[in-house]
mmCIF file of C-alpha atoms in Angstrom:
data_model
loop_
_atom_site.group_PDB
_atom_site.id
_atom_site.type_symbol
_atom_site.label_atom_id
_atom_site.label_comp_id
_atom_site.label_asym_id
_atom_site.label_seq_id
_atom_site.Cartn_x
_atom_site.Cartn_y
_atom_site.Cartn_z
ATOM 1 C CA MET A 71 -25.825 -83.949 -28.481
ATOM 2 C CA PRO A 72 -28.234 -82.885 -25.726
ATOM 3 C CA GLN A 73 -28.956 -79.166 -25.664
ATOM 4 C CA SER A 74 -28.347 -79.106 -21.903
ATOM 5 C CA VAL A 75 -24.591 -79.339 -22.513
ATOM 6 C CA SER A 76 -23.164 -75.883 -21.699
ATOM 7 C CA ALA A 77 -21.027 -73.898 -24.112
ATOM 8 C CA ARG A 78 -18.310 -73.773 -21.495
ATOM 9 C CA ALA A 79 -18.138 -77.557 -21.297
ATOM 10 C CA LEU A 80 -17.970 -77.792 -25.071
ATOM 11 C CA LEU A 81 -15.148 -75.284 -25.257
ATOM 12 C CA ARG A 82 -13.243 -77.170 -22.592
ATOM 13 C CA ALA A 83 -13.632 -80.269 -24.742
ATOM 14 C CA GLY A 84 -12.283 -78.372 -27.754
ATOM 15 C CA THR A 85 -15.532 -78.755 -29.772
ATOM 16 C CA LEU A 86 -16.224 -75.142 -30.741
ATOM 17 C CA ALA A 87 -18.135 -76.219 -33.839
ATOM 18 C CA ALA A 88 -20.580 -78.071 -31.617
ATOM 19 C CA VAL A 89 -21.183 -74.920 -29.629
ATOM 20 C CA PHE A 90 -22.304 -73.091 -32.737
ATOM 21 C CA ALA A 91 -24.355 -76.033 -33.872
ATOM 22 C CA VAL A 92 -26.337 -75.813 -30.633
ATOM 23 C CA ALA A 93 -26.344 -72.090 -29.935
ATOM 24 C CA LEU A 94 -27.005 -70.516 -33.286
ATOM 25 C CA PRO A 95 -30.258 -72.354 -34.070
ATOM 26 C CA ALA A 96 -31.471 -71.668 -30.516
ATOM 27 C CA LEU A 97 -30.735 -67.973 -30.900
ATOM 28 C CA ALA A 98 -32.350 -67.804 -34.274
ATOM 29 C CA GLN A 99 -35.587 -69.192 -32.791
ATOM 30 C CA GLN A 100 -35.758 -66.475 -30.101
ATOM 31 C CA PRO A 101 -37.909 -63.465 -30.976
ATOM 32 C CA ALA A 102 -35.991 -60.168 -31.075
ATOM 33 C CA ALA A 103 -36.625 -58.139 -27.954
ATOM 34 C CA PRO A 104 -38.364 -54.871 -28.872
ATOM 35 C CA LEU A 105 -36.455 -51.712 -28.131
ATOM 36 C CA PRO A 106 -38.046 -49.383 -25.545
ATOM 37 C CA LYS A 107 -40.158 -46.613 -26.901
ATOM 38 C CA PRO A 108 -38.332 -43.247 -27.427
ATOM 39 C CA GLY A 109 -38.417 -41.171 -24.294
ATOM 40 C CA THR A 110 -38.529 -44.119 -21.931
ATOM 41 C CA PRO A 111 -35.515 -45.131 -19.812
ATOM 42 C CA GLY A 112 -33.078 -47.162 -21.871
ATOM 43 C CA ALA A 113 -34.373 -46.090 -25.265
ATOM 44 C CA PRO A 114 -31.666 -45.556 -27.972
ATOM 45 C CA ASN A 115 -31.968 -41.794 -27.670
ATOM 46 C CA GLN A 116 -31.333 -41.888 -23.935
ATOM 47 C CA PRO A 117 -27.802 -41.539 -22.512
ATOM 48 C CA LEU A 118 -27.988 -44.757 -20.470
ATOM 49 C CA TYR A 119 -28.871 -46.918 -23.473
ATOM 50 C CA GLY A 120 -26.081 -49.444 -24.015
ATOM 51 C CA ARG A 121 -24.693 -49.178 -20.495
ATOM 52 C CA PRO A 122 -22.913 -52.439 -19.590
ATOM 53 C CA ASP A 123 -24.520 -54.531 -16.861
ATOM 54 C CA ASN A 124 -21.747 -54.400 -14.296
ATOM 55 C CA ASP A 125 -21.398 -52.658 -10.935
ATOM 56 C CA ALA A 126 -18.894 -49.999 -12.125
ATOM 57 C CA ALA A 127 -20.891 -48.948 -15.156
ATOM 58 C CA MET A 128 -24.195 -48.975 -13.281
ATOM 59 C CA LYS A 129 -22.861 -46.194 -11.087
ATOM 60 C CA LEU A 130 -22.362 -43.853 -14.090
ATOM 61 C CA ALA A 131 -25.017 -41.360 -15.165
ATOM 62 C CA PRO A 132 -25.132 -37.785 -16.503
ATOM 63 C CA VAL A 133 -24.397 -35.088 -13.896
ATOM 64 C CA PRO A 134 -27.230 -32.579 -13.982
ATOM 65 C CA ALA A 135 -26.668 -28.932 -13.191
ATOM 66 C CA PRO A 136 -28.536 -27.668 -10.101
ATOM 67 C CA PRO A 137 -31.771 -25.946 -11.190
ATOM 68 C CA ILE A 138 -30.924 -22.895 -9.121
ATOM 69 C CA ALA A 139 -27.765 -20.850 -9.674
ATOM 70 C CA ALA A 140 -25.159 -20.880 -6.903
ATOM 71 C CA ALA A 141 -25.021 -17.975 -4.491
ATOM 72 C CA PRO A 142 -22.119 -15.616 -5.178
ATOM 73 C CA ASP A 143 -20.438 -16.562 -1.896
ATOM 74 C CA LYS A 144 -20.431 -20.219 -2.962
ATOM 75 C CA LEU A 145 -18.334 -19.591 -6.106
ATOM 76 C CA ALA A 146 -14.898 -20.784 -5.110
ATOM 77 C CA ALA A 147 -12.471 -18.925 -7.401
ATOM 78 C CA ASP A 148 -9.678 -19.863 -4.995
ATOM 79 C CA LYS A 149 -10.000 -23.517 -6.016
ATOM 80 C CA LEU A 150 -9.264 -22.786 -9.692
ATOM 81 C CA LYS A 151 -5.649 -22.948 -10.874
ATOM 82 C CA LEU A 152 -4.304 -20.670 -13.603
ATOM 83 C CA PRO A 153 -0.851 -19.946 -15.058
ATOM 84 C CA LYS A 154 1.249 -17.401 -13.284
ATOM 85 C CA GLY A 155 0.140 -13.805 -13.898
ATOM 86 C CA PHE A 156 -3.503 -14.678 -14.664
ATOM 87 C CA ASN A 157 -6.493 -13.753 -12.491
ATOM 88 C CA ILE A 158 -10.016 -15.122 -12.298
ATOM 89 C CA GLU A 159 -13.070 -13.489 -10.853
ATOM 90 C CA VAL A 160 -16.853 -13.847 -10.979
ATOM 91 C CA TYR A 161 -18.110 -11.674 -13.845
ATOM 92 C CA ALA A 162 -21.827 -12.456 -13.275
ATOM 93 C CA SER A 163 -23.896 -14.930 -11.272
ATOM 94 C CA GLY A 164 -27.566 -15.833 -10.917
ATOM 95 C CA ILE A 165 -27.865 -17.265 -14.451
ATOM 96 C CA PRO A 166 -29.090 -20.849 -14.111
ATOM 97 C CA ASP A 167 -27.913 -23.217 -16.822
ATOM 98 C CA ALA A 168 -25.535 -20.651 -18.333
ATOM 99 C CA ARG A 169 -24.332 -22.097 -21.633
ATOM 100 C CA SER A 170 -23.362 -20.373 -24.910
ATOM 101 C CA ILE A 171 -21.979 -16.836 -24.763
ATOM 102 C CA ARG A 172 -21.992 -14.079 -27.376
ATOM 103 C CA ILE A 173 -21.156 -10.400 -27.201
ATOM 104 C CA GLY A 174 -23.040 -7.647 -28.982
ATOM 105 C CA ASP A 175 -21.682 -4.654 -30.848
ATOM 106 C CA LYS A 176 -22.301 -2.412 -27.838
ATOM 107 C CA GLY A 177 -20.741 -4.757 -25.260
ATOM 108 C CA THR A 178 -23.842 -6.639 -24.101
ATOM 109 C CA VAL A 179 -22.991 -10.214 -23.123
ATOM 110 C CA PHE A 180 -25.715 -12.726 -24.101
ATOM 111 C CA ILE A 181 -26.133 -16.145 -22.482
ATOM 112 C CA GLY A 182 -28.275 -19.094 -23.648
ATOM 113 C CA ASN A 183 -29.742 -22.105 -21.862
ATOM 114 C CA ARG A 184 -29.505 -25.770 -22.744
ATOM 115 C CA VAL A 185 -32.107 -27.176 -20.327
ATOM 116 C CA GLN A 186 -33.955 -24.101 -19.186
ATOM 117 C CA ASP A 187 -35.945 -21.717 -21.388
ATOM 118 C CA LYS A 188 -34.297 -18.283 -21.283
ATOM 119 C CA VAL A 189 -31.812 -16.043 -22.959
ATOM 120 C CA TYR A 190 -30.063 -13.530 -20.717
ATOM 121 C CA ALA A 191 -28.233 -10.274 -21.297
ATOM 122 C CA ILE A 192 -25.501 -8.938 -19.019
ATOM 123 C CA VAL A 193 -25.243 -5.168 -19.178
ATOM 124 C CA GLU A 194 -22.530 -3.085 -17.590
ATOM 125 C CA LYS A 195 -23.140 0.542 -16.729
ATOM 126 C CA ASP A 196 -21.154 2.812 -14.360
ATOM 127 C CA GLY A 197 -19.136 -0.183 -13.195
ATOM 128 C CA LYS A 198 -22.164 -2.233 -12.205
ATOM 129 C CA ARG A 199 -23.408 -5.307 -14.065
ATOM 130 C CA THR A 200 -27.061 -6.187 -14.393
ATOM 131 C CA VAL A 201 -28.527 -9.465 -15.654
ATOM 132 C CA LYS A 202 -31.724 -9.218 -17.673
ATOM 133 C CA VAL A 203 -33.976 -11.857 -19.196
ATOM 134 C CA ILE A 204 -34.579 -10.913 -22.833
ATOM 135 C CA ALA A 205 -36.401 -14.040 -24.029
ATOM 136 C CA THR A 206 -38.284 -16.719 -22.145
ATOM 137 C CA GLY A 207 -40.591 -19.659 -22.896
ATOM 138 C CA LEU A 208 -38.098 -20.992 -25.450
ATOM 139 C CA TYR A 209 -37.163 -24.669 -25.898
ATOM 140 C CA ARG A 210 -33.494 -25.418 -25.413
ATOM 141 C CA PRO A 211 -32.177 -22.003 -26.552
ATOM 142 C CA ASN A 212 -28.585 -23.148 -26.315
ATOM 143 C CA GLY A 213 -27.092 -21.588 -29.377
ATOM 144 C CA LEU A 214 -26.483 -17.858 -29.934
ATOM 145 C CA ALA A 215 -24.849 -15.838 -32.709
ATOM 146 C CA PHE A 216 -24.623 -12.034 -33.101
ATOM 147 C CA HIS A 217 -24.166 -10.073 -36.339
ATOM 148 C CA ASN A 218 -24.802 -6.462 -37.290
ATOM 149 C CA GLY A 219 -27.057 -5.742 -34.344
ATOM 150 C CA THR A 220 -29.066 -8.956 -34.608
ATOM 151 C CA LEU A 221 -28.992 -11.807 -32.091
ATOM 152 C CA TYR A 222 -29.705 -15.251 -33.552
ATOM 153 C CA ILE A 223 -31.115 -17.944 -31.185
ATOM 154 C CA ALA A 224 -31.014 -21.647 -31.816
ATOM 155 C CA GLU A 225 -33.637 -23.769 -30.145
ATOM 156 C CA LEU A 226 -34.131 -27.510 -30.539
ATOM 157 C CA SER A 227 -35.770 -27.346 -33.961
ATOM 158 C CA LYS A 228 -35.648 -23.702 -35.136
ATOM 159 C CA ILE A 229 -33.581 -20.554 -35.480
ATOM 160 C CA SER A 230 -34.981 -17.183 -34.575
ATOM 161 C CA LYS A 231 -33.617 -13.653 -34.491
ATOM 162 C CA LEU A 232 -33.980 -10.458 -32.404
ATOM 163 C CA GLU A 233 -33.107 -7.408 -34.500
ATOM 164 C CA GLY A 234 -31.636 -4.336 -32.854
ATOM 165 C CA ILE A 235 -31.769 -6.066 -29.511
ATOM 166 C CA GLU A 236 -29.182 -3.975 -27.719
ATOM 167 C CA ASP A 237 -31.484 -0.968 -28.035
ATOM 168 C CA LYS A 238 -34.483 -2.934 -26.772
ATOM 169 C CA LEU A 239 -33.141 -4.791 -23.740
ATOM 170 C CA ASP A 240 -35.778 -3.328 -21.392
ATOM 171 C CA ASN A 241 -38.641 -4.145 -23.756
ATOM 172 C CA PRO A 242 -37.441 -6.973 -26.044
ATOM 173 C CA PRO A 243 -39.701 -8.133 -28.882
ATOM 174 C CA LYS A 244 -40.582 -11.759 -29.500
ATOM 175 C CA PRO A 245 -38.058 -13.654 -31.601
ATOM 176 C CA THR A 246 -38.817 -13.966 -35.337
ATOM 177 C CA VAL A 247 -38.342 -17.448 -36.788
ATOM 178 C CA ILE A 248 -36.061 -17.577 -39.843
ATOM 179 C CA TYR A 249 -35.473 -21.350 -40.166
ATOM 180 C CA ASP A 250 -37.463 -24.293 -38.837
ATOM 181 C CA ASN A 251 -36.369 -27.195 -40.955
ATOM 182 C CA LEU A 252 -34.525 -28.935 -38.084
ATOM 183 C CA PRO A 253 -35.231 -32.354 -36.480
ATOM 184 C CA LYS A 254 -36.910 -32.462 -33.085
ATOM 185 C CA ASP A 255 -34.863 -35.229 -31.556
ATOM 186 C CA GLU A 256 -33.997 -34.569 -27.922
ATOM 187 C CA ALA A 257 -30.733 -36.507 -27.964
ATOM 188 C CA HIS A 258 -28.012 -34.033 -29.013
ATOM 189 C CA GLY A 259 -30.779 -31.676 -30.039
ATOM 190 C CA TRP A 260 -29.332 -28.542 -28.419
ATOM 191 C CA LYS A 261 -27.428 -26.398 -30.919
ATOM 192 C CA PHE A 262 -24.323 -24.296 -30.981
ATOM 193 C CA ILE A 263 -24.447 -21.751 -33.835
ATOM 194 C CA GLY A 264 -22.066 -19.227 -35.349
ATOM 195 C CA ILE A 265 -21.718 -16.847 -38.280
ATOM 196 C CA GLY A 266 -18.764 -17.505 -40.476
ATOM 197 C CA PRO A 267 -16.492 -15.199 -42.519
ATOM 198 C CA ASP A 268 -18.867 -15.811 -45.417
ATOM 199 C CA ASN A 269 -21.720 -14.176 -43.454
ATOM 200 C CA LYS A 270 -23.603 -17.458 -43.288
ATOM 201 C CA LEU A 271 -25.156 -19.089 -40.229
ATOM 202 C CA TYR A 272 -23.687 -22.488 -39.322
ATOM 203 C CA ILE A 273 -25.916 -25.062 -37.554
ATOM 204 C CA PRO A 274 -24.976 -28.562 -36.381
ATOM 205 C CA VAL A 275 -27.429 -31.437 -36.258
ATOM 206 C CA GLY A 276 -26.110 -34.155 -33.947
ATOM 207 C CA GLN A 277 -26.756 -37.896 -34.014
ATOM 208 C CA PRO A 278 -30.190 -38.614 -32.463
ATOM 209 C CA CYS A 279 -28.674 -41.286 -30.207
ATOM 210 C CA ASN A 280 -25.556 -42.328 -28.349
ATOM 211 C CA ASN A 281 -24.414 -44.335 -31.351
ATOM 212 C CA CYS A 282 -26.434 -45.384 -34.390
ATOM 213 C CA LEU A 283 -26.686 -45.176 -38.141
ATOM 214 C CA PRO A 284 -28.383 -41.775 -38.333
ATOM 215 C CA PRO A 285 -30.784 -40.553 -40.994
ATOM 216 C CA GLU A 286 -29.329 -38.392 -43.777
ATOM 217 C CA THR A 287 -30.681 -35.368 -41.911
ATOM 218 C CA HIS A 288 -28.418 -35.917 -38.847
ATOM 219 C CA GLY A 289 -24.745 -36.125 -37.938
ATOM 220 C CA GLN A 290 -23.780 -33.018 -39.898
ATOM 221 C CA ILE A 291 -23.046 -29.339 -39.978
ATOM 222 C CA ARG A 292 -25.228 -27.115 -42.143
ATOM 223 C CA ARG A 293 -25.004 -23.526 -43.220
ATOM 224 C CA ILE A 294 -27.754 -21.168 -44.336
ATOM 225 C CA ASN A 295 -28.078 -17.588 -45.442
ATOM 226 C CA LEU A 296 -29.063 -15.127 -42.736
ATOM 227 C CA ASP A 297 -32.640 -15.116 -43.996
ATOM 228 C CA GLY A 298 -32.894 -18.871 -43.613
ATOM 229 C CA SER A 299 -32.491 -19.774 -47.298
ATOM 230 C CA GLY A 300 -29.869 -21.736 -49.198
ATOM 231 C CA MET A 301 -29.244 -24.623 -46.811
ATOM 232 C CA GLU A 302 -26.117 -26.605 -47.550
ATOM 233 C CA VAL A 303 -24.524 -29.527 -45.692
ATOM 234 C CA ILE A 304 -20.780 -28.781 -45.301
ATOM 235 C CA ALA A 305 -19.665 -31.673 -43.039
ATOM 236 C CA LYS A 306 -20.855 -35.197 -42.267
ATOM 237 C CA GLY A 307 -19.934 -37.844 -39.742
ATOM 238 C CA VAL A 308 -20.219 -35.374 -36.883
ATOM 239 C CA ARG A 309 -21.635 -36.983 -33.781
ATOM 240 C CA ASN A 310 -22.289 -33.911 -31.672
ATOM 241 C CA THR A 311 -20.485 -30.598 -31.898
ATOM 242 C CA VAL A 312 -21.271 -27.922 -29.318
ATOM 243 C CA GLY A 313 -18.477 -25.527 -30.225
ATOM 244 C CA PHE A 314 -16.724 -24.159 -33.279
ATOM 245 C CA ASP A 315 -14.808 -21.128 -34.512
ATOM 246 C CA TRP A 316 -12.939 -19.947 -37.577
ATOM 247 C CA HIS A 317 -9.168 -19.632 -37.789
ATOM 248 C CA PRO A 318 -8.388 -15.889 -37.842
ATOM 249 C CA VAL A 319 -5.910 -16.255 -40.702
ATOM 250 C CA SER A 320 -6.931 -19.264 -42.832
ATOM 251 C CA LYS A 321 -10.676 -18.828 -42.078
ATOM 252 C CA GLU A 322 -11.017 -22.628 -41.848
ATOM 253 C CA LEU A 323 -13.671 -23.916 -39.467
ATOM 254 C CA TYR A 324 -12.460 -25.848 -36.419
ATOM 255 C CA PHE A 325 -14.942 -27.706 -34.229
ATOM 256 C CA THR A 326 -15.101 -29.934 -31.202
ATOM 257 C CA ASP A 327 -16.921 -33.254 -31.420
ATOM 258 C CA ASN A 328 -18.007 -35.539 -28.599
ATOM 259 C CA GLY A 329 -17.236 -39.243 -28.981
ATOM 260 C CA ARG A 330 -19.693 -42.048 -28.276
ATOM 261 C CA ASP A 331 -20.357 -43.499 -24.822
ATOM 262 C CA TRP A 332 -20.185 -47.062 -23.521
ATOM 263 C CA ALA A 333 -17.378 -48.353 -25.735
ATOM 264 C CA SER A 334 -14.974 -48.187 -22.834
ATOM 265 C CA GLU A 335 -13.839 -45.746 -20.188
ATOM 266 C CA ASP A 336 -10.771 -44.652 -22.101
ATOM 267 C CA VAL A 337 -11.877 -44.604 -25.741
ATOM 268 C CA PRO A 338 -12.988 -43.000 -27.845
ATOM 269 C CA GLU A 339 -11.545 -39.580 -27.043
ATOM 270 C CA ASP A 340 -13.373 -36.419 -27.996
ATOM 271 C CA GLU A 341 -12.078 -34.661 -31.095
ATOM 272 C CA LEU A 342 -10.928 -31.298 -32.372
ATOM 273 C CA ASN A 343 -11.569 -31.236 -36.114
ATOM 274 C CA ARG A 344 -10.788 -28.901 -39.022
ATOM 275 C CA ILE A 345 -12.872 -28.550 -42.212
ATOM 276 C CA THR A 346 -10.658 -28.021 -45.251
ATOM 277 C CA LYS A 347 -13.291 -28.671 -47.928
ATOM 278 C CA VAL A 348 -17.035 -28.877 -48.141
ATOM 279 C CA GLY A 349 -18.532 -32.363 -47.629
ATOM 280 C CA GLU A 350 -15.763 -33.959 -45.570
ATOM 281 C CA HIS A 351 -16.864 -36.972 -43.467
ATOM 282 C CA PHE A 352 -15.406 -37.110 -39.944
ATOM 283 C CA GLY A 353 -16.134 -40.746 -39.217
ATOM 284 C CA SER A 354 -19.136 -41.091 -36.911
ATOM 285 C CA PRO A 355 -20.576 -43.630 -36.339
ATOM 286 C CA PHE A 356 -18.006 -45.825 -38.189
ATOM 287 C CA CYS A 357 -14.812 -44.498 -36.737
ATOM 288 C CA TYR A 358 -14.013 -42.264 -33.768
ATOM 289 C CA GLN A 359 -10.873 -40.293 -32.797
ATOM 290 C CA GLY A 360 -9.448 -41.070 -36.242
ATOM 291 C CA ASP A 361 -8.163 -44.532 -35.356
ATOM 292 C CA PHE A 362 -10.864 -46.327 -33.360
ATOM 293 C CA PRO A 363 -13.216 -48.452 -35.477
ATOM 294 C CA ASP A 364 -16.558 -48.502 -33.831
ATOM 295 C CA PRO A 365 -17.313 -51.908 -32.311
ATOM 296 C CA GLU A 366 -20.879 -51.822 -33.665
ATOM 297 C CA PHE A 367 -20.635 -50.027 -36.982
ATOM 298 C CA GLY A 368 -16.946 -50.210 -37.883
ATOM 299 C CA TRP A 369 -17.160 -53.661 -39.438
ATOM 300 C CA GLY A 370 -16.133 -53.568 -43.081
ATOM 301 C CA ARG A 371 -15.055 -49.883 -42.838
ATOM 302 C CA SER A 372 -11.603 -48.335 -42.428
ATOM 303 C CA CYS A 373 -10.764 -45.246 -40.459
ATOM 304 C CA SER A 374 -8.637 -44.165 -43.458
ATOM 305 C CA GLU A 375 -11.908 -43.418 -45.296
ATOM 306 C CA PHE A 376 -12.607 -40.464 -43.075
ATOM 307 C CA THR A 377 -10.991 -37.155 -42.081
ATOM 308 C CA PRO A 378 -9.084 -37.668 -38.818
ATOM 309 C CA PRO A 379 -9.130 -35.057 -36.035
ATOM 310 C CA VAL A 380 -6.335 -32.561 -35.675
ATOM 311 C CA ALA A 381 -6.199 -33.415 -32.000
ATOM 312 C CA LYS A 382 -7.676 -35.873 -29.531
ATOM 313 C CA MET A 383 -9.287 -34.080 -26.624
ATOM 314 C CA GLY A 384 -9.364 -36.769 -23.979
ATOM 315 C CA PRO A 385 -11.711 -39.635 -23.057
ATOM 316 C CA HIS A 386 -15.283 -38.491 -22.569
ATOM 317 C CA SER A 387 -14.056 -34.979 -21.772
ATOM 318 C CA ALA A 388 -17.205 -33.328 -23.169
ATOM 319 C CA SER A 389 -15.235 -30.757 -25.142
ATOM 320 C CA LEU A 390 -17.824 -28.001 -25.850
ATOM 321 C CA GLY A 391 -17.326 -24.293 -26.588
ATOM 322 C CA MET A 392 -14.099 -23.118 -28.244
ATOM 323 C CA ARG A 393 -12.696 -19.847 -29.551
ATOM 324 C CA PHE A 394 -9.498 -18.564 -31.127
ATOM 325 C CA TYR A 395 -7.698 -15.951 -29.126
ATOM 326 C CA THR A 396 -7.101 -12.764 -31.125
ATOM 327 C CA GLY A 397 -6.782 -10.314 -28.251
ATOM 328 C CA SER A 398 -3.765 -8.549 -26.962
ATOM 329 C CA MET A 399 -4.115 -8.855 -23.151
ATOM 330 C CA PHE A 400 -2.708 -12.386 -22.820
ATOM 331 C CA PRO A 401 0.977 -13.139 -23.440
ATOM 332 C CA ALA A 402 2.083 -13.504 -27.061
ATOM 333 C CA LYS A 403 2.253 -17.315 -26.898
ATOM 334 C CA TYR A 404 -1.559 -17.421 -26.852
ATOM 335 C CA LYS A 405 -2.055 -15.368 -30.044
ATOM 336 C CA ASN A 406 -4.322 -17.393 -32.381
ATOM 337 C CA ALA A 407 -4.383 -20.281 -29.977
ATOM 338 C CA ILE A 408 -7.662 -22.154 -29.393
ATOM 339 C CA PHE A 409 -9.258 -22.293 -25.935
ATOM 340 C CA VAL A 410 -11.590 -25.194 -25.352
ATOM 341 C CA ALA A 411 -14.093 -25.542 -22.518
ATOM 342 C CA ARG A 412 -13.969 -29.201 -21.487
ATOM 343 C CA HIS A 413 -17.230 -29.629 -19.556
ATOM 344 C CA GLY A 414 -15.989 -32.888 -18.020
ATOM 345 C CA SER A 415 -16.986 -36.528 -18.260
ATOM 346 C CA TRP A 416 -19.761 -38.503 -16.690
ATOM 347 C CA ASN A 417 -19.251 -41.691 -18.660
ATOM 348 C CA ARG A 418 -16.083 -42.570 -16.766
ATOM 349 C CA SER A 419 -15.435 -43.843 -13.230
ATOM 350 C CA LYS A 420 -12.567 -41.397 -12.742
ATOM 351 C CA LYS A 421 -13.867 -38.225 -14.267
ATOM 352 C CA PHE A 422 -11.776 -36.358 -16.844
ATOM 353 C CA GLY A 423 -11.868 -32.752 -17.992
ATOM 354 C CA GLY A 424 -13.593 -29.983 -16.078
ATOM 355 C CA ASP A 425 -11.037 -27.497 -17.346
ATOM 356 C CA ILE A 426 -10.012 -25.031 -20.023
ATOM 357 C CA LEU A 427 -7.562 -26.414 -22.564
ATOM 358 C CA ALA A 428 -5.192 -24.280 -24.673
ATOM 359 C CA VAL A 429 -4.417 -25.634 -28.159
ATOM 360 C CA PHE A 430 -1.421 -24.234 -30.023
ATOM 361 C CA LEU A 431 -1.263 -24.581 -33.821
ATOM 362 C CA ASN A 432 1.510 -24.852 -36.369
ATOM 363 C CA PRO A 433 1.558 -22.339 -39.288
ATOM 364 C CA ASN A 434 -0.106 -24.936 -41.483
ATOM 365 C CA GLY A 435 -3.095 -25.300 -39.103
ATOM 366 C CA THR A 436 -2.123 -28.633 -37.553
ATOM 367 C CA VAL A 437 -1.836 -28.929 -33.792
ATOM 368 C CA LYS A 438 1.573 -28.267 -32.281
ATOM 369 C CA SER A 439 0.742 -28.903 -28.615
ATOM 370 C CA THR A 440 -1.911 -28.596 -25.940
ATOM 371 C CA GLU A 441 -1.818 -27.660 -22.286
ATOM 372 C CA VAL A 442 -4.356 -27.268 -19.512
ATOM 373 C CA PHE A 443 -4.890 -23.551 -18.995
ATOM 374 C CA ILE A 444 -7.355 -23.582 -16.081
ATOM 375 C CA SER A 445 -8.009 -26.575 -13.857
ATOM 376 C CA GLY A 446 -9.924 -27.083 -10.607
ATOM 377 C CA PHE A 447 -13.512 -27.240 -11.837
ATOM 378 C CA LEU A 448 -13.192 -30.991 -11.128
ATOM 379 C CA GLY A 449 -12.178 -31.508 -7.506
ATOM 380 C CA PRO A 450 -9.777 -34.090 -6.079
ATOM 381 C CA ASP A 451 -12.784 -35.999 -4.702
ATOM 382 C CA ASN A 452 -13.959 -36.731 -8.290
ATOM 383 C CA ASN A 453 -16.827 -34.298 -7.949
ATOM 384 C CA TYR A 454 -17.428 -31.056 -9.865
ATOM 385 C CA ILE A 455 -17.379 -27.650 -8.267
ATOM 386 C CA GLY A 456 -18.093 -26.103 -11.660
ATOM 387 C CA ARG A 457 -18.408 -27.130 -15.286
ATOM 388 C CA PRO A 458 -17.172 -24.844 -18.093
ATOM 389 C CA ALA A 459 -19.488 -24.915 -21.125
ATOM 390 C CA ASP A 460 -18.277 -22.059 -23.351
ATOM 391 C CA VAL A 461 -15.590 -19.435 -23.658
ATOM 392 C CA LEU A 462 -15.608 -15.997 -25.231
ATOM 393 C CA PHE A 463 -13.262 -13.038 -25.371
ATOM 394 C CA LEU A 464 -14.164 -9.469 -24.582
ATOM 395 C CA LYS A 465 -12.808 -6.603 -26.599
ATOM 396 C CA ASP A 466 -10.267 -5.846 -23.929
ATOM 397 C CA GLY A 467 -8.740 -9.344 -24.507
ATOM 398 C CA SER A 468 -10.019 -10.943 -21.293
ATOM 399 C CA MET A 469 -11.830 -14.317 -21.319
ATOM 400 C CA LEU A 470 -15.329 -15.135 -20.221
ATOM 401 C CA ILE A 471 -16.265 -18.699 -19.184
ATOM 402 C CA ALA A 472 -19.860 -19.881 -18.925
ATOM 403 C CA ASP A 473 -20.281 -22.331 -16.029
ATOM 404 C CA ASP A 474 -23.693 -24.021 -16.290
ATOM 405 C CA TYR A 475 -23.182 -26.011 -13.036
ATOM 406 C CA ASN A 476 -22.959 -22.803 -10.963
ATOM 407 C CA GLY A 477 -25.089 -20.634 -13.182
ATOM 408 C CA ALA A 478 -22.281 -18.134 -13.424
ATOM 409 C CA VAL A 479 -19.838 -16.454 -15.812
ATOM 410 C CA TRP A 480 -16.170 -16.177 -14.856
ATOM 411 C CA ARG A 481 -13.700 -13.586 -16.176
ATOM 412 C CA VAL A 482 -10.027 -14.298 -16.731
ATOM 413 C CA SER A 483 -7.563 -11.456 -17.088
ATOM 414 C CA TYR A 484 -3.784 -11.129 -17.220
ATOM 415 C CA GLY A 485 -1.526 -8.857 -15.183
ATOM 416 C CA ASN A 486 -3.168 -5.995 -13.338
ATOM 417 C CA ALA A 487 -6.278 -5.921 -15.490
ATOM 418 C CA LYS A 488 -8.526 -7.477 -12.840
ATOM 419 C CA SER A 489 -11.692 -5.623 -13.661
ATOM 420 C CA ALA A 490 -12.805 -4.123 -16.971
ATOM 421 C CA ALA A 491 -16.034 -3.382 -18.720
ATOM 422 C CA ALA A 492 -17.224 -5.360 -21.725
ATOM 423 C CA LYS A 493 -16.617 -2.553 -24.144
#
């Protein structure tokens, strides 16, 4: 049979076997195309790697935050929609790339950067808030944790600490490195950290790619002692978590996890997961959202092998920071609920997310229901006017929201409590 005969013609003739007889030997003779070098456009660790070659997909790309924070008069609180009785106001502005939030023992609010190089402190005195830079020249200082007067900072490949920082805000020391045994991959290299009920520091290491078979050092959550010793892997199959918190009663760790890109516009959905025992595997890269076998790596595997999420968080929603609500300002229905900052999609023609989601649990820790708590960061024109990256609760029970797109922090209160100090 001449090799010029097209596969389509053979199929029309019903001779599928002949197609394989021609095509497979020809493919086998072709040299494998080398993958682009890491760091070049299209390399496996780049977000556009694997993008389908069609007009709709070619229009999709990550949505970068402006390098300069929005002016206060450009922050459109009136466009955000909240449940009846809730209020939202600008808590602080002028913080480019505002990401993870933590609060100190004395009420200082700390903010990290994902792309830029600083850690900020928001200090309130005599009713006036001041934003200070307390660390600079860092590399992706996204993750923050605070414990007994010490601020812990997670950069791309190391964890540092600033002891007694709330007494040194005007003359902060240089951070002291406590742990540097972390990969240096840029893809999913920014960290979210936290200190658990066991007084250990929890550190995720995401997949170094959109979707791949990662090394044993990746796709996991680790924990270490506060001096950097005693590293232990507590969860595997985690593609990229940028938010977690501990249930106030059961003390179990819940975490968000971002699903892979370029499988489709609607799947897989991001996940909300719960760790019930050390060493659980949550599926990536073999299975996503608990029931979606990966089209590349799911062959020969079953989603039943892995721990499913307690909730699906929406397609490409970029579910990031999350916290349990333990305050007393909000109505009783929100007690011990989880609030999730859904940063919003880019890997989808009609964007999804750009909101704060409330997740309500059953007594056994499973998810009872979810509802959008704040919407409007994603406008009706399919463009963002803000992007929530993290949430945190002040001691008065009000909520702070880090918005890296605007370089701002919002404050949500209930009833007449429109303005209160972080005390």
